[in-house]
């Protein structure tokens, strides 16, 4: 299993970025995909998730600003981020797993994310 993130960078507050995660090595359409982030304050939290059938969940504070989507033909999941704030500064990770297991309260999701990418850094300047 391999997950490769890209699209991070440095932007001004109010700006936008699109993160991309290309997956390989597993049956993508049967997996649950998610974006997590690890902040400078060492908070690790779920941002958004999307199941193989397209069910989507967001952390409440991301709703309306972040959009997760996927292209099953390309084994790729995206995270569109707009109206970025300095507090969105973090390392963003793509993860894949199966439904059921650990409770990710911020997403309202029970899942077991066993595979993670290396991350892509997002820095938002004020």
Backbone as a ProteinNet text record, in pm:
[ID]
protein_1_A
[PRIMARY]
XXXXXXXXXXXXXXXXXXXXXXXXXXXXXXXXXXXXXXXXXXXXXXXXXXXXXXXXXXXXXXXXXXXXXXXXXXXXXXXXXXXXXXXXXXXXXXXXXXXXXXXXXXXXXXXXXXXXXXXXXXXXXX
[TERTIARY]
84.6	0	88.8	55.8	132.6	37.2	61.9	-15.4	82.2	59.2	150.3	72.9	99.9	33.8	114.3	44	107.5	10.7	62.3	-23.5	-11.7	65.7	83.8	167	175.6	253.7	225.7	274.8	255.3	161.2	60.4	-37.6	-68.6	-126.4	-175.8	-313	-347	-481.3	-586.6	-688.6	-792.8	-767.7	-648	-612.9	-667.9	-633	-683.5	-570.3	-589.2	-498.6	-579.3	-527.3	-587.4	-481.9	-508.8	-420.4	-465.3	-367.9	-394.2	-326.5	-395	-337.3	-361.4	-253.3	-262.2	-233	-323.9	-314.6	-282.5	-211.6	-182.4	-161.6	-178.5	-148.7	-265.6	-388	-503.8	-627.2	-738.8	-862.9	-924.1	-897.5	-932.5	-1082.1	-1163.6	-1307.1	-1368.9	-1294.9	-1346.6	-1293.4	-1211.1	-1142.8	-1211.8	-1184.8	-1222.7	-1098.5	-1110.2	-998.7	-1024.5	-918.2	-935.7	-814.4	-838.6	-731.1	-724.7	-604.5	-577.6	-475	-461.2	-355.5	-291.5	-165.2	-87.5	-37.3	-85.8	-57.1	73	126.3	246.1	225.3	101.5	71.5	57.8	93.5	92.9	-48.1	-145	-279.9	-293.6	-335.2	-355.9	-505.6	-561.8	-707.3	-751.1	-866.1	-925.2	-984.2	-971.8	-1023	-1147.9	-1137.1	-1249.1	-1225.5	-1333.8	-1321.6	-1423.6	-1391.9	-1483.1	-1472.4	-1587.2	-1587.4	-1583	-1569	-1565	-1692.5	-1803.4	-1930.2	-1962.7	-1867.6	-1884.2	-1947	-1962.9	-2014.8	-1907.5	-1944.5	-1846.5	-1875.8	-1769.5	-1778.1	-1671.5	-1703.1	-1608.5	-1602.4	-1487.5	-1479.1	-1562.2	-1637.2	-1732.1	-1668.3	-1550.9	-1489.3	-1441.4	-1442.8	-1400.1	-1516.8	-1636.9	-1752.8	-1767.2	-1788.2	-1803.8	-1674.1	-1562.7	-1432.3	-1352.7	-1366.4	-1291.1	-1387	-1340.6	-1420.6	-1334.4	-1378.9	-1310.1	-1381.9	-1305.2	-1363.7	-1267.1	-1314	-1226.4	-1256.1	-1153.9	-1165.6	-1125.9	-1225.6	-1197.4	-1115.3	-1134.6	-1060.2	-911	-878.3	-738.2	-685	-767.8	-727.2	-674.6	-747	-700.1	-808.3	-766.6	-855.8	-800.5	-889.8	-851.9	-906.6	-840.9	-893.8	-880.2	-992.6	-994.9	-1011.5	-921.3	-926.4	-934.7	-1034.1	-1049.7	-1064.4	-1055	-1063.3	-970.4	-849.5	-753.9	-719.5	-698.7	-665.9	-530	-463	-333.5	-343	-455.9	-471.1	-487.5	-497.7	-497.7	-356.2	-256.9	-118.6	-94	-45.9	-25.4	38.3	83.3	119.4	-7.8	-43.1	-165	-129.5	-199.8	-173.4	-296.4	-271.5	-374	-364.2	-477.6	-478.8	-587.1	-566.2	-666.6	-687.8	-808.6	-839	-977.5	-1027.5	-1159.6	-1251.2	-1378.4	-1477.1	-1485.5	-1495.1	-1502.2	-1372.5	-1379.2	-1256.8	-1252.2	-1144.6	-1125.1	-1229.5	-1269.3	-1366.7	-1294.7	-1311.7	-1260.9	-1376.5	-1382.7	-1495.8	-1515.5	-1404.2	-1416.8	-1481.3	-1478	-1539.5	-1670.8	-1696.3	-1814.3	-1799.4	-1677.9	-1645.4	-1572.6	-1612.5	-1536.7	-1458.4	-1327.2	-1245	-1110	-1047.6	-912.3	-825.3	-750.7	-663.7	-524.9	-495.5	-370.9	-257.1	-287.5	-183.9	-190	-71.9	-59.8	45.3	23.4	124.9	229.2	322.3	431.4	392.1	282.9	234.5	279.3	202.5	237.4	209.7	305.1	297.1	213.1	122.9	43.2	75.4	117	148.8	66.7	-8.7	-95.2	-45.4	-3.1	49	-64	-53.2	-157.3	-134.3
-117.7	0	123.5	214	338	455.4	559.7	682.8	797.9	876.3	985.8	1116.9	1203.6	1333.1	1439.1	1538.3	1654.6	1771.8	1889.9	2006.9	2104.3	2069.3	2162.2	2281.5	2379.2	2497.9	2607.7	2726	2843.3	2941.1	2984.5	3078	3184.1	3293.3	3395.4	3354.4	3407.3	3382.3	3422.6	3340.7	3363.5	3291.1	3236.7	3167.6	3026.4	2957.8	2822.7	2729.5	2603.3	2499	2373.9	2290.9	2160.3	2053.4	1968.2	1856.3	1734.5	1655.7	1535.1	1416.2	1304.4	1180.7	1070.3	1018.4	908.3	778.8	683.3	558.2	442.2	344.6	225	107.3	-12	-131.7	-193.4	-142	-201.9	-172.3	-236	-216.9	-84.7	18.7	154.5	170.9	111.7	136.4	71.4	-14.5	-76.5	-10.5	90.7	150.4	278.2	313	443.1	530.8	646.1	739.7	859.3	915.7	1030.1	1120.5	1244.9	1341.8	1373.9	1372.9	1413.2	1526	1594.6	1694	1691.1	1728.1	1735.5	1878.1	1950.3	2093	2119.3	2242.6	2277.4	2258.3	2268.4	2246.1	2097.6	2013.7	1867.9	1811.4	1879.5	1825.2	1743.1	1618.4	1530.1	1509.5	1548.6	1542.3	1505.7	1443.5	1412.7	1537.5	1548.7	1664.3	1625.9	1517.9	1472.3	1328.3	1257.4	1120.1	1095.3	996	956.9	805.9	741	595.9	555.8	425.8	375.6	402.3	418.4	447.6	596.1	676.3	820.6	887.9	817.6	881.6	971.5	1095	1197.2	1248.1	1265.3	1322.7	1430.6	1535.1	1643.2	1672.8	1718.3	1781.9	1909.9	1939.6	2051.1	2181.5	2212.6	2341.4	2350.4	2238.5	2237.8	2252.9	2227.3	2229.9	2367	2365.7	2489.4	2546.5	2505.4	2556	2447.8	2324	2213	2119.5	2063.4	1968.3	1848.3	1730.9	1608	1545.3	1491	1424.2	1315.6	1231	1124.7	1092.6	1043.1	995.6	848.5	761.1	618.6	565.8	623.2	576.9	605.6	707.9	746.5	706.1	636.6	600.6	723.3	830.6	958.3	1024.5	1079.2	1156.5	1298	1394	1534.9	1601.8	1709.4	1795.2	1938.4	1998	2138.2	2221.2	2315.4	2399.1	2544.6	2614.4	2755.5	2835.6	2967.4	3055.5	3007.1	2975.2	2919.8	3021.7	2968.5	3048.8	3006.2	3094.6	3055.2	2928.1	2907.2	2786.9	2659.7	2673.3	2555.4	2508.2	2583.3	2542.7	2408.5	2312.3	2177	2091.4	1974.4	1870.2	1789.6	1777.7	1707.1	1568.5	1469.4	1330.8	1267	1183.1	1098.9	961.1	901.2	769.5	684.1	554.3	462.1	349.3	298.8	190.4	136.4	69	7.8	65.6	61.9	110.7	15.4	74	-7.5	-0.7	8.5	13.4	137.3	210.7	329.1	435.6	509.2	616.5	748.3	803.3	936	1032.7	1081.9	1162	1286.2	1347.9	1472	1449.7	1326.9	1293	1217.5	1170.2	1085.7	954.5	900	783.6	679.1	552.5	440.8	379.8	378	326.7	282.5	201.6	155	198.4	307.3	360	301.4	199.3	128	177.7	260.5	305.8	456.3	517.2	662.5	704.5	822.8	880.3	953.8	1017.4	1088.6	1230.4	1279.9	1411.7	1521.1	1628.4	1747.7	1869	1960.2	2072.9	2186.2	2237	2354.4	2463.6	2578.2	2691.4	2811.6	2868.1	2981.3	3100.6	3203.5	3324.1	3422.8	3494.3	3592.2	3724.7
0	0	0	-88.2	-94	-112.3	-34.7	-43.6	-63.8	-165.9	-198	-202.8	-104.3	-99.9	-174.4	-223.5	-285.6	-278.1	-311.8	-319.5	-204.8	-103.7	6	-36.4	52.2	23.2	121.7	89.4	174.8	106.5	179	125.5	229.8	184.7	275	326.6	442.7	497.7	395.2	383.2	284.3	153.5	138.7	16.9	10.1	-99.1	-123.7	-166.5	-138.5	-184.8	-214.1	-302.2	-326.1	-302.3	-207.2	-177.6	-256.5	-299.4	-376.5	-310.2	-308.3	-255.4	-357.2	-411.2	-507.5	-433.9	-447.5	-374.1	-467.9	-414.8	-492.2	-398.4	-453.6	-376.1	-302.7	-325.5	-260.4	-345.7	-306.6	-380.7	-335.6	-411.1	-369.4	-343.8	-426.7	-416.2	-293	-225.3	-103.9	23.1	6.7	121.1	167.2	290.2	344.1	337.5	278.7	267.9	357.5	408.9	497.7	493.3	528.2	550.2	699.3	751.1	887.8	883.8	996.7	1004.7	1142.5	1144.4	1269.4	1279.6	1380	1391.3	1466.2	1458.7	1535.7	1685.8	1730.8	1872.4	1902.9	1805.7	1820.5	1839.2	1781.8	1778.2	1650.9	1667.2	1552.5	1539.6	1428	1414.8	1274.3	1267.9	1139.9	1077.5	948.1	875.6	796.5	720.8	639	598.8	571.7	524.9	414.6	331.7	223.9	206.8	199.6	187.4	40.3	19.5	-116.4	-195.5	-123.3	-190.5	-186	-138.4	-146.3	-26.9	84.7	205.4	264	294.9	335.5	475.4	551.1	684.8	698.7	772.8	799.6	948.6	992.5	1123.6	1113.7	1217.4	1211	1164.8	1215.3	1183.8	1038.8	967.7	827.4	730.2	781.3	693	628.1	498.4	424.2	370.4	428.3	379.4	308	354.2	296.7	224	112.9	36.8	0.1	40.9	4.7	-113.5	-205.4	-321.3	-367.3	-457	-505.1	-650.8	-714.8	-851.5	-848.5	-847.4	-834.5	-951.8	-1068.7	-1186.4	-1172.2	-1094.1	-1075.3	-938.1	-858.3	-721.4	-646.5	-656.6	-602.9	-519.1	-407.3	-322.1	-310.3	-308.3	-305.5	-179.9	-141.5	-36.2	-84	-119.8	-158.4	-32	-12.9	106.6	63.1	113.5	81.6	209.9	196.1	313.1	423.8	385.4	481	589.1	709.2	826.1	879.6	952	1010	1094	1159.4	1241.2	1159.2	1027.6	940.9	909.9	954.3	934.9	1001	923.7	974.5	866.2	908	812.7	787.4	660.3	623.2	569.9	622.1	586.4	524.2	427.1	368.3	435.5	462.5	524.4	461.4	467.2	416.6	515.2	518	609.4	585.1	685.8	676.7	783.5	757.1	852.6	970.4	1090	1209.8	1286	1417.4	1496.2	1582.8	1572.8	1656.1	1624.6	1730.9	1714.1	1692.7	1576	1545.4	1571.3	1694.3	1739.1	1653.2	1611.9	1535.9	1399.3	1351.2	1223.7	1241.4	1361.2	1382.4	1309.4	1312.3	1230.3	1313.2	1293	1347.4	1231.9	1242.5	1133.7	1185.9	1104.9	1134	1017.7	1038.2	932.5	951.6	873.5	891	804.6	706.5	613.9	599.2	602.9	600.2	499.7	441.3	355.6	436.7	366.9	432.7	473.6	417	454.7	359.4	358.9	282.1	369.8	375.6	467.5	410.2	491.9	457.2	558.9	510.4	597.6	553.3	646.6	617.7	696.6	625.4	690	714.1	824.8	858.7	788.3
[MASK]
++++++++++++++++++++++++++++++++++++++++++++++++++++++++++++++++++++++++++++++++++++++++++++++++++++++++++++++++++++++++++++++

